[in-house]
mmCIF file of C-alpha atoms and ligand atoms in Angstrom:
data_model
loop_
_atom_site.group_PDB
_atom_site.id
_atom_site.type_symbol
_atom_site.label_atom_id
_atom_site.label_comp_id
_atom_site.label_asym_id
_atom_site.label_seq_id
_atom_site.Cartn_x
_atom_site.Cartn_y
_atom_site.Cartn_z
ATOM 1 C CA UNK A 53 254.219 145.768 125.808
ATOM 2 C CA UNK A 54 257.239 146.478 127.900
ATOM 3 C CA UNK A 55 255.643 146.652 131.502
ATOM 4 C CA UNK A 56 258.825 145.314 133.155
ATOM 5 C CA UNK A 57 261.068 147.841 131.823
ATOM 6 C CA UNK A 58 258.553 150.535 132.721
ATOM 7 C CA UNK A 59 258.417 149.298 136.282
ATOM 8 C CA UNK A 60 262.052 148.698 136.866
ATOM 9 C CA UNK A 61 263.951 151.060 134.359
ATOM 10 C CA UNK A 62 266.273 153.567 136.127
ATOM 11 C CA UNK A 63 265.447 151.864 139.470
ATOM 12 C CA UNK A 64 267.879 150.215 141.882
ATOM 13 C CA UNK A 65 267.498 150.557 145.682
ATOM 14 C CA UNK A 66 269.424 153.531 147.139
ATOM 15 C CA UNK A 67 272.945 152.286 148.245
ATOM 16 C CA UNK A 68 272.911 153.989 151.653
ATOM 17 C CA UNK A 69 269.423 153.323 152.722
ATOM 18 C CA UNK A 70 267.887 150.649 150.502
ATOM 19 C CA UNK A 71 264.958 153.097 149.714
ATOM 20 C CA UNK A 72 263.079 151.435 146.737
ATOM 21 C CA UNK A 73 262.284 154.780 145.051
ATOM 22 C CA UNK A 74 265.107 157.110 144.019
ATOM 23 C CA UNK A 75 265.815 159.995 146.327
ATOM 24 C CA UNK A 76 265.083 163.479 144.978
ATOM 25 C CA UNK A 77 268.571 164.994 144.974
ATOM 26 C CA UNK A 78 267.286 168.739 145.460
ATOM 27 C CA UNK A 79 270.825 170.078 145.428
ATOM 28 C CA UNK A 80 272.531 172.492 143.177
ATOM 29 C CA UNK A 81 276.150 171.493 143.883
ATOM 30 C CA UNK A 82 278.291 168.637 145.397
ATOM 31 C CA UNK A 83 281.133 168.904 147.792
ATOM 32 C CA UNK A 84 284.493 167.941 146.492
ATOM 33 C CA UNK A 85 287.117 166.062 148.455
ATOM 34 C CA UNK A 86 290.013 168.016 146.904
ATOM 35 C CA UNK A 87 289.845 170.478 143.895
ATOM 36 C CA UNK A 88 288.494 168.411 141.084
ATOM 37 C CA UNK A 89 288.152 165.284 142.927
ATOM 38 C CA UNK A 90 284.538 164.389 142.940
ATOM 39 C CA UNK A 91 282.179 161.305 142.357
ATOM 40 C CA UNK A 92 280.975 162.395 138.824
ATOM 41 C CA UNK A 93 278.724 165.121 140.183
ATOM 42 C CA UNK A 94 279.943 168.619 140.241
ATOM 43 C CA UNK A 95 276.870 170.976 139.481
ATOM 44 C CA UNK A 96 273.345 170.055 138.864
ATOM 45 C CA UNK A 97 273.139 171.892 135.499
ATOM 46 C CA UNK A 98 275.562 169.301 134.185
ATOM 47 C CA UNK A 99 274.628 166.177 136.353
ATOM 48 C CA UNK A 100 272.082 165.186 138.999
ATOM 49 C CA UNK A 101 271.546 161.782 140.289
ATOM 50 C CA UNK A 102 267.874 161.838 139.961
ATOM 51 C CA UNK A 103 268.034 163.030 136.484
ATOM 52 C CA UNK A 104 270.769 160.279 135.806
ATOM 53 C CA UNK A 105 268.048 157.616 136.807
ATOM 54 C CA UNK A 106 265.460 159.325 134.483
ATOM 55 C CA UNK A 107 267.914 159.309 131.524
ATOM 56 C CA UNK A 108 268.852 155.528 132.304
ATOM 57 C CA UNK A 109 265.191 154.836 132.145
ATOM 58 C CA UNK A 110 264.579 156.688 128.973
ATOM 59 C CA UNK A 111 267.441 155.089 127.157
ATOM 60 C CA UNK A 112 266.216 151.719 128.052
ATOM 61 C CA UNK A 113 262.609 152.463 127.055
ATOM 62 C CA UNK A 114 263.491 153.725 123.690
ATOM 63 C CA UNK A 115 266.232 151.066 122.990
ATOM 64 C CA UNK A 116 268.977 153.558 122.802
ATOM 65 C CA UNK A 117 272.489 153.762 124.249
ATOM 66 C CA UNK A 118 272.274 157.273 125.338
ATOM 67 C CA UNK A 119 269.493 159.670 126.623
ATOM 68 C CA UNK A 120 269.412 163.389 127.828
ATOM 69 C CA UNK A 121 266.485 164.950 129.524
ATOM 70 C CA UNK A 122 265.679 168.617 129.072
ATOM 71 C CA UNK A 123 263.285 171.216 130.774
ATOM 72 C CA UNK A 124 261.000 170.884 127.822
ATOM 73 C CA UNK A 125 260.418 169.370 124.334
ATOM 74 C CA UNK A 126 261.213 172.612 122.736
ATOM 75 C CA UNK A 127 264.425 173.037 124.660
ATOM 76 C CA UNK A 128 265.463 169.513 123.342
ATOM 77 C CA UNK A 129 264.729 170.701 119.819
ATOM 78 C CA UNK A 130 266.715 173.975 120.450
ATOM 79 C CA UNK A 131 269.800 172.009 121.336
ATOM 80 C CA UNK A 132 269.542 169.741 118.242
ATOM 81 C CA UNK A 133 269.307 172.848 116.211
ATOM 82 C CA UNK A 134 272.415 174.380 117.915
ATOM 83 C CA UNK A 135 274.259 171.073 117.145
ATOM 84 C CA UNK A 136 274.170 171.946 113.359
ATOM 85 C CA UNK A 137 276.618 174.163 111.654
ATOM 86 C CA UNK A 138 275.538 177.659 111.005
ATOM 87 C CA UNK A 139 273.867 177.831 107.588
ATOM 88 C CA UNK A 140 272.621 174.257 107.568
ATOM 89 C CA UNK A 141 269.671 172.946 105.409
ATOM 90 C CA UNK A 142 267.003 171.319 107.397
ATOM 91 C CA UNK A 143 264.073 169.482 105.747
ATOM 92 C CA UNK A 144 260.988 169.139 107.937
ATOM 93 C CA UNK A 145 257.800 167.398 107.747
ATOM 94 C CA UNK A 146 255.019 169.860 106.719
ATOM 95 C CA UNK A 147 252.669 168.773 109.567
ATOM 96 C CA UNK A 148 254.530 169.037 112.761
ATOM 97 C CA UNK A 149 253.828 170.389 116.247
ATOM 98 C CA UNK A 150 252.959 174.200 115.972
ATOM 99 C CA UNK A 151 255.706 175.124 118.393
ATOM 100 C CA UNK A 152 258.306 173.246 116.421
ATOM 101 C CA UNK A 153 257.223 175.122 113.218
ATOM 102 C CA UNK A 154 257.381 178.452 115.243
ATOM 103 C CA UNK A 155 260.817 177.652 116.661
ATOM 104 C CA UNK A 156 262.213 176.741 113.181
ATOM 105 C CA UNK A 157 260.481 179.527 111.226
ATOM 106 C CA UNK A 158 260.735 182.433 113.859
ATOM 107 C CA UNK A 159 263.820 181.642 115.906
ATOM 108 C CA UNK A 160 266.354 179.502 114.000
ATOM 109 C CA UNK A 161 265.516 180.793 110.640
ATOM 110 C CA UNK A 162 268.302 183.370 111.202
ATOM 111 C CA UNK A 163 270.724 180.475 111.762
ATOM 112 C CA UNK A 164 269.626 177.669 109.334
ATOM 113 C CA UNK A 165 267.660 177.320 106.202
ATOM 114 C CA UNK A 166 264.241 175.312 106.649
ATOM 115 C CA UNK A 167 262.179 173.649 104.049
ATOM 116 C CA UNK A 168 258.881 171.753 104.457
ATOM 117 C CA UNK A 169 257.822 168.479 102.705
ATOM 118 C CA UNK A 170 255.119 166.004 103.084
ATOM 119 C CA UNK A 171 257.251 162.954 104.379
ATOM 120 C CA UNK A 172 254.667 160.495 103.274
ATOM 121 C CA UNK A 173 255.469 161.371 99.710
ATOM 122 C CA UNK A 174 258.858 159.571 99.344
ATOM 123 C CA UNK A 175 259.307 160.921 95.625
ATOM 124 C CA UNK A 176 258.906 164.436 96.805
ATOM 125 C CA UNK A 177 261.244 163.772 99.794
ATOM 126 C CA UNK A 178 263.962 162.377 97.411
ATOM 127 C CA UNK A 179 263.564 165.346 94.935
ATOM 128 C CA UNK A 180 264.201 167.615 98.040
ATOM 129 C CA UNK A 181 267.156 165.560 99.387
ATOM 130 C CA UNK A 182 268.653 165.706 95.893
ATOM 131 C CA UNK A 183 268.095 169.380 95.352
ATOM 132 C CA UNK A 184 268.896 170.720 98.882
ATOM 133 C CA UNK A 185 271.366 168.252 100.327
ATOM 134 C CA UNK A 186 270.015 168.972 103.686
ATOM 135 C CA UNK A 187 272.073 168.139 106.786
ATOM 136 C CA UNK A 188 268.880 166.885 108.689
ATOM 137 C CA UNK A 189 265.468 165.570 108.095
ATOM 138 C CA UNK A 190 262.895 166.297 110.770
ATOM 139 C CA UNK A 191 259.749 164.340 110.966
ATOM 140 C CA UNK A 192 256.678 163.316 113.041
ATOM 141 C CA UNK A 193 254.911 159.983 112.417
ATOM 142 C CA UNK A 194 252.033 160.162 113.104
ATOM 143 C CA UNK A 195 252.077 163.742 112.277
ATOM 144 C CA UNK A 196 250.266 166.451 114.261
ATOM 145 C CA UNK A 197 247.314 166.896 113.803
ATOM 146 C CA UNK A 198 246.715 165.110 110.621
ATOM 147 C CA UNK A 199 248.091 161.803 111.865
ATOM 148 C CA UNK A 200 249.786 161.055 108.587
ATOM 149 C CA UNK A 201 251.978 158.104 108.846
ATOM 150 C CA UNK A 202 255.591 157.881 107.149
ATOM 151 C CA UNK A 203 257.325 154.771 106.505
ATOM 152 C CA UNK A 204 260.276 155.006 108.854
ATOM 153 C CA UNK A 205 262.207 152.119 107.233
ATOM 154 C CA UNK A 206 261.895 153.908 103.740
ATOM 155 C CA UNK A 207 262.290 157.571 104.539
ATOM 156 C CA UNK A 208 265.448 156.913 106.972
ATOM 157 C CA UNK A 209 267.133 154.705 104.151
ATOM 158 C CA UNK A 210 266.413 157.403 101.558
ATOM 159 C CA UNK A 211 267.867 160.295 103.765
ATOM 160 C CA UNK A 212 270.963 158.179 104.592
ATOM 161 C CA UNK A 213 271.459 157.682 100.955
ATOM 162 C CA UNK A 214 272.158 161.401 100.749
ATOM 163 C CA UNK A 215 274.045 161.574 104.042
ATOM 164 C CA UNK A 216 271.302 163.270 105.751
ATOM 165 C CA UNK A 217 270.561 162.515 109.441
ATOM 166 C CA UNK A 218 267.053 161.851 110.643
ATOM 167 C CA UNK A 219 265.336 163.079 113.790
ATOM 168 C CA UNK A 220 261.903 161.457 114.664
ATOM 169 C CA UNK A 221 259.710 163.256 117.107
ATOM 170 C CA UNK A 222 258.078 160.190 118.687
ATOM 171 C CA UNK A 223 255.975 162.162 121.231
ATOM 172 C CA UNK A 224 252.582 160.960 119.909
ATOM 173 C CA UNK A 225 253.271 157.311 120.441
ATOM 174 C CA UNK A 226 255.697 157.063 123.315
ATOM 175 C CA UNK A 227 258.599 154.373 123.353
ATOM 176 C CA UNK A 228 255.815 151.658 124.145
ATOM 177 C CA UNK A 229 254.332 151.962 120.687
ATOM 178 C CA UNK A 230 257.069 152.868 118.319
ATOM 179 C CA UNK A 231 260.997 152.820 118.505
ATOM 180 C CA UNK A 232 262.482 154.927 115.568
ATOM 181 C CA UNK A 233 266.079 154.097 116.575
ATOM 182 C CA UNK A 234 265.404 150.505 115.509
ATOM 183 C CA UNK A 235 264.716 151.785 112.062
ATOM 184 C CA UNK A 236 267.809 153.614 111.946
ATOM 185 C CA UNK A 237 266.855 157.071 113.143
ATOM 186 C CA UNK A 238 269.871 159.167 114.470
ATOM 187 C CA UNK A 239 268.004 160.854 117.032
ATOM 188 C CA UNK A 240 264.555 160.293 118.829
ATOM 189 C CA UNK A 241 262.976 163.291 120.416
ATOM 190 C CA UNK A 242 260.129 163.275 123.005
ATOM 191 C CA UNK A 243 258.113 165.814 124.829
ATOM 192 C CA UNK A 244 258.097 164.121 128.255
ATOM 193 C CA UNK A 245 255.140 166.435 128.884
ATOM 194 C CA UNK A 246 252.816 164.190 127.025
ATOM 195 C CA UNK A 247 252.454 160.264 127.458
ATOM 196 C CA UNK A 248 255.861 159.604 129.037
ATOM 197 C CA UNK A 249 254.889 161.522 132.197
ATOM 198 C CA UNK A 250 251.242 161.192 131.466
ATOM 199 C CA UNK A 251 249.927 162.956 134.429
ATOM 200 C CA UNK A 252 249.710 166.589 133.046
ATOM 201 C CA UNK A 253 251.916 167.928 135.957
ATOM 202 C CA UNK A 254 255.411 168.211 134.312
ATOM 203 C CA UNK A 255 256.830 170.058 131.199
ATOM 204 C CA UNK A 256 259.871 168.112 130.014
ATOM 205 C CA UNK A 257 261.906 166.830 126.869
ATOM 206 C CA UNK A 258 264.145 164.169 125.977
ATOM 207 C CA UNK A 259 266.531 162.918 123.344
ATOM 208 C CA UNK A 260 267.839 159.341 122.615
ATOM 209 C CA UNK A 261 270.603 158.387 120.426
ATOM 210 C CA UNK A 262 272.910 155.371 119.622
ATOM 211 C CA UNK A 263 275.740 157.599 118.467
ATOM 212 C CA UNK A 264 278.219 158.767 121.130
ATOM 213 C CA UNK A 265 279.402 161.663 119.102
ATOM 214 C CA UNK A 266 275.908 163.024 118.829
ATOM 215 C CA UNK A 267 275.361 162.422 122.561
ATOM 216 C CA UNK A 268 278.656 164.288 123.462
ATOM 217 C CA UNK A 269 277.677 167.236 121.298
ATOM 218 C CA UNK A 270 274.247 167.368 122.708
ATOM 219 C CA UNK A 271 275.509 166.960 126.324
ATOM 220 C CA UNK A 272 278.035 169.755 125.746
ATOM 221 C CA UNK A 273 275.319 172.068 124.518
ATOM 222 C CA UNK A 274 272.949 171.145 127.299
ATOM 223 C CA UNK A 275 275.492 172.094 129.972
ATOM 224 C CA UNK A 276 276.738 175.146 127.996
ATOM 225 C CA UNK A 277 273.184 176.480 127.466
ATOM 226 C CA UNK A 278 271.516 175.136 130.431
ATOM 227 C CA UNK A 279 268.060 173.744 129.870
ATOM 228 C CA UNK A 280 268.577 170.394 131.872
ATOM 229 C CA UNK A 281 265.549 169.095 133.727
ATOM 230 C CA UNK A 282 265.149 169.815 137.540
ATOM 231 C CA UNK A 283 265.585 167.065 140.108
ATOM 232 C CA UNK A 284 261.949 167.091 140.984
ATOM 233 C CA UNK A 285 260.531 166.978 137.551
ATOM 234 C CA UNK A 286 263.031 164.105 136.766
ATOM 235 C CA UNK A 287 261.480 162.378 139.862
ATOM 236 C CA UNK A 288 257.863 162.979 138.675
ATOM 237 C CA UNK A 289 258.621 161.623 135.200
ATOM 238 C CA UNK A 290 260.321 158.463 136.576
ATOM 239 C CA UNK A 291 257.137 157.975 138.653
ATOM 240 C CA UNK A 292 254.872 158.498 135.521
ATOM 241 C CA UNK A 293 256.999 155.960 133.620
ATOM 242 C CA UNK A 294 256.038 153.106 136.054
ATOM 243 C CA UNK A 295 252.527 153.054 134.474
ATOM 244 C CA UNK A 296 253.464 154.065 130.946
ATOM 245 C CA UNK A 297 252.936 150.482 129.439
ATOM 246 C CA UNK A 298 249.610 150.056 131.244
ATOM 247 C CA UNK A 299 248.399 153.712 130.281
ATOM 248 C CA UNK A 300 249.261 153.198 126.665
ATOM 249 C CA UNK A 301 247.300 149.926 126.451
ATOM 250 C CA UNK A 302 244.358 151.795 127.711
ATOM 251 C CA UNK A 303 244.802 154.842 125.414
ATOM 252 C CA UNK A 304 245.109 152.388 122.365
ATOM 253 C CA UNK A 305 241.820 150.629 123.468
ATOM 254 C CA UNK A 306 239.841 153.713 124.104
ATOM 255 C CA UNK A 307 241.353 155.521 120.958
ATOM 256 C CA UNK A 308 240.290 152.664 118.473
ATOM 257 C CA UNK A 309 236.874 152.605 120.134
ATOM 258 C CA UNK A 310 236.374 156.395 119.826
ATOM 259 C CA UNK A 311 237.665 156.508 116.280
ATOM 260 C CA UNK A 312 235.259 153.634 115.179
ATOM 261 C CA UNK A 313 232.345 155.383 117.021
ATOM 262 C CA UNK A 314 232.978 158.745 115.395
ATOM 263 C CA UNK A 315 233.382 157.144 111.944
ATOM 264 C CA UNK A 316 229.690 155.887 112.129
ATOM 265 C CA UNK A 317 228.332 159.265 113.513
ATOM 266 C CA UNK A 318 226.066 161.161 111.278
ATOM 267 C CA UNK A 319 227.462 164.610 112.424
ATOM 268 C CA UNK A 320 231.125 163.678 111.517
ATOM 269 C CA UNK A 321 232.472 164.129 108.065
ATOM 270 C CA UNK A 322 235.820 162.095 108.348
ATOM 271 C CA UNK A 323 237.957 160.453 111.044
ATOM 272 C CA UNK A 324 241.701 160.060 111.008
ATOM 273 C CA UNK A 325 243.139 157.325 113.113
ATOM 274 C CA UNK A 326 246.029 155.081 111.970
ATOM 275 C CA UNK A 327 244.635 151.812 113.077
ATOM 276 C CA UNK A 328 241.237 152.233 111.195
ATOM 277 C CA UNK A 329 241.306 150.446 108.017
ATOM 278 C CA UNK A 330 240.140 153.650 106.276
ATOM 279 C CA UNK A 331 243.417 155.518 107.268
ATOM 280 C CA UNK A 332 245.291 156.145 103.958
ATOM 281 C CA UNK A 333 248.607 154.538 105.544
ATOM 282 C CA UNK A 334 246.906 151.912 107.461
ATOM 283 C CA UNK A 335 249.251 149.085 106.370
ATOM 284 C CA UNK A 336 252.339 151.122 107.226
ATOM 285 C CA UNK A 337 250.961 151.925 110.585
ATOM 286 C CA UNK A 338 250.289 148.279 111.260
ATOM 287 C CA UNK A 339 253.780 147.376 110.172
ATOM 288 C CA UNK A 340 255.829 149.932 112.205
ATOM 289 C CA UNK A 341 253.488 150.675 115.299
ATOM 290 C CA UNK A 342 252.419 148.365 118.000
ATOM 291 C CA UNK A 343 249.369 150.522 118.619
ATOM 292 C CA UNK A 344 247.831 153.828 117.495
ATOM 293 C CA UNK A 345 247.597 155.473 120.943
ATOM 294 C CA UNK A 346 245.027 157.943 122.134
ATOM 295 C CA UNK A 347 245.247 160.623 119.336
ATOM 296 C CA UNK A 348 242.100 160.820 117.172
ATOM 297 C CA UNK A 349 241.512 163.653 114.658
ATOM 298 C CA UNK A 350 238.212 164.241 113.053
ATOM 299 C CA UNK A 351 236.318 166.639 110.720
ATOM 300 C CA UNK A 352 232.804 167.774 111.931
ATOM 301 C CA UNK A 353 230.110 168.379 109.459
ATOM 302 C CA UNK A 354 229.849 172.311 109.314
ATOM 303 C CA UNK A 355 232.386 174.927 110.178
ATOM 304 C CA UNK A 356 233.686 176.966 112.886
ATOM 305 C CA UNK A 357 230.401 177.629 114.715
ATOM 306 C CA UNK A 358 229.588 174.011 114.940
ATOM 307 C CA UNK A 359 233.098 173.062 115.989
ATOM 308 C CA UNK A 360 233.021 175.882 118.654
ATOM 309 C CA UNK A 361 229.629 174.503 120.018
ATOM 310 C CA UNK A 362 230.948 171.032 120.227
ATOM 311 C CA UNK A 363 234.018 172.123 122.059
ATOM 312 C CA UNK A 364 231.963 174.131 124.645
ATOM 313 C CA UNK A 365 229.563 171.209 125.102
ATOM 314 C CA UNK A 366 232.186 168.536 125.931
ATOM 315 C CA UNK A 367 232.355 167.676 129.757
ATOM 316 C CA UNK A 368 234.662 164.917 130.279
ATOM 317 C CA UNK A 369 236.965 166.102 127.401
ATOM 318 C CA UNK A 370 238.650 169.268 128.851
ATOM 319 C CA UNK A 371 239.167 172.005 126.288
ATOM 320 C CA UNK A 372 243.046 172.262 126.587
ATOM 321 C CA UNK A 373 246.281 172.632 124.712
ATOM 322 C CA UNK A 374 248.594 169.454 125.305
ATOM 323 C CA UNK A 375 247.815 165.771 125.207
ATOM 324 C CA UNK A 376 248.837 162.465 126.526
ATOM 325 C CA UNK A 377 247.545 162.726 129.927
ATOM 326 C CA UNK A 378 245.358 160.266 131.820
ATOM 327 C CA UNK A 379 242.341 162.711 131.200
ATOM 328 C CA UNK A 380 240.784 163.222 127.895
ATOM 329 C CA UNK A 381 241.372 166.495 126.335
ATOM 330 C CA UNK A 382 240.104 168.188 123.209
ATOM 331 C CA UNK A 383 241.868 170.712 120.960
ATOM 332 C CA UNK A 384 240.898 173.047 118.102
ATOM 333 C CA UNK A 385 244.195 173.248 116.184
ATOM 334 C CA UNK A 386 243.342 176.263 114.042
ATOM 335 C CA UNK A 387 242.585 178.491 117.048
ATOM 336 C CA UNK A 388 244.757 176.744 119.671
ATOM 337 C CA UNK A 389 248.017 174.612 119.296
ATOM 338 C CA UNK A 390 248.575 175.458 115.533
ATOM 339 C CA UNK A 391 247.442 179.205 115.622
ATOM 340 C CA UNK A 392 251.088 180.138 114.918
ATOM 341 C CA UNK A 393 250.844 178.706 111.513
ATOM 342 C CA UNK A 394 249.616 181.342 109.102
ATOM 343 C CA UNK A 395 245.940 180.643 107.886
ATOM 344 C CA UNK A 396 246.953 180.195 104.296
ATOM 345 C CA UNK A 397 249.615 177.604 105.129
ATOM 346 C CA UNK A 398 247.098 175.868 107.454
ATOM 347 C CA UNK A 399 244.591 175.566 104.659
ATOM 348 C CA UNK A 400 247.134 174.370 102.336
ATOM 349 C CA UNK A 401 247.812 171.267 104.405
ATOM 350 C CA UNK A 402 244.251 170.582 105.221
ATOM 351 C CA UNK A 403 244.066 172.091 108.772
ATOM 352 C CA UNK A 404 240.684 173.483 108.402
ATOM 353 C CA UNK A 405 238.374 175.180 110.974
ATOM 354 C CA UNK A 406 236.034 172.029 111.331
ATOM 355 C CA UNK A 407 239.037 169.866 112.350
ATOM 356 C CA UNK A 408 239.013 168.638 115.965
ATOM 357 C CA UNK A 409 241.803 166.826 117.794
ATOM 358 C CA UNK A 410 241.006 164.476 120.603
ATOM 359 C CA UNK A 411 243.566 163.146 123.193
ATOM 360 C CA UNK A 412 241.511 160.200 124.438
ATOM 361 C CA UNK A 413 242.237 159.439 128.050
ATOM 362 C CA UNK A 414 241.857 156.390 130.218
ATOM 363 C CA UNK A 415 238.335 157.054 131.608
ATOM 364 C CA UNK A 416 235.639 154.389 131.203
ATOM 365 C CA UNK A 417 234.938 154.171 127.512
ATOM 366 C CA UNK A 418 231.104 154.377 127.937
ATOM 367 C CA UNK A 419 231.529 157.872 129.621
ATOM 368 C CA UNK A 420 233.913 158.938 126.901
ATOM 369 C CA UNK A 421 231.456 157.924 124.149
ATOM 370 C CA UNK A 422 228.410 159.443 125.814
ATOM 371 C CA UNK A 423 230.186 162.839 126.217
ATOM 372 C CA UNK A 424 231.136 162.879 122.489
ATOM 373 C CA UNK A 425 227.611 161.830 121.543
ATOM 374 C CA UNK A 426 226.104 164.485 123.701
ATOM 375 C CA UNK A 427 228.362 167.284 122.420
ATOM 376 C CA UNK A 428 227.830 166.179 118.708
ATOM 377 C CA UNK A 429 223.910 166.317 119.083
ATOM 378 C CA UNK A 430 222.704 169.405 116.990
HETATM 379 C C1 LIG B 29 254.264 169.167 123.014
HETATM 380 C C2 LIG B 29 255.058 168.716 121.789
HETATM 381 C C3 LIG B 29 256.388 169.190 121.545
HETATM 382 C C4 LIG B 29 256.975 170.298 122.666
HETATM 383 O O1 LIG B 29 257.051 169.809 123.897
HETATM 384 P P1 LIG B 29 257.148 170.791 125.138
HETATM 385 O O2 LIG B 29 257.303 169.712 126.214
HETATM 386 O O3 LIG B 29 255.718 171.362 125.270
HETATM 387 O O4 LIG B 29 258.134 171.940 125.012
HETATM 388 C C5 LIG B 29 257.119 168.695 120.577
HETATM 389 N N1 LIG B 29 256.516 167.763 119.715
HETATM 390 C C6 LIG B 29 255.368 167.293 119.943
HETATM 391 C C7 LIG B 29 254.841 166.289 118.862
HETATM 392 C C8 LIG B 29 254.434 167.806 120.955
HETATM 393 O O5 LIG B 29 253.247 167.220 121.230
#
């Protein structure tokens, strides 16, 4: 894992003072020597030196030439949607972050045409590519919350065959565990709020790409619309990145132990974790991912009352929307993160009331397992 990149990316001593940590340039504007004569910084909506450092770190981590950071993951998604011509067709994975689903179906549906497909089914993906000729394919792997794994190599090659550009939301793994640009993805998207910042104290987003034209277009939109990340948030994320590789290692170790423990538990019906041999796409996961991270999804025996009791009894796991922080969190997608998806749609894709999503933190594994065991007791 890239610990050296995490510690050093975007970091060079301050030229004036030698300060080892980047200063927080808490400024809205910059004094010009003469009209139009400046040092690359005019106004913080367009450029800020602390944000520049963060963007350098992000592009290095994801192995991309360019990165842009935004005020939230969803505002990065908004910029990508505005970069498409009006009336574009977008093919999207059918198991994506609830907010992504809402943004596409409730906000951008007046501008573009969205269709949803199970991206693990390549035949179905090709049928849709052929019939719709979409401008963009949008996917998450592993998906949220069903942790379905799509072969990046195959789905990207397929989309490119039909001149369709591919966006991969890589939030669930972070750049430490998977790098979609290496498989040919056109844009990688992250919610920095999750693993990359990792401390549950910032909301932020980022996009990485190797294509200059794409970067220029997204940068134009970021400046024209305005959702750039603040200097202080940029600084906090830079600080979080220093331990990203260490944290991901701990999330992977604890995640696998929790998944194996739950799989053997008598009150658990089924566990989904890409690095368990029982996962339907285990071999694809092993091929394209360096670890499966801390996200574990499981189905309890019983229904909503049993799930509710479990969620109320957890002590170390905080009942909260969000994921990817150092602390363990538990979520009930049907009531919480994915409530914006209509019940009929939820049931169609298997998002049932006994489904629980864990974001396994970096606490001591014995404490984590004890907490789950206590909460699962009848
Ligand atoms: C949280 C999340 C987002 C949205 O990011 P925000 O920072 O909350 O706006 C997008 N995709 C995934 C997979 C997420 O988990």
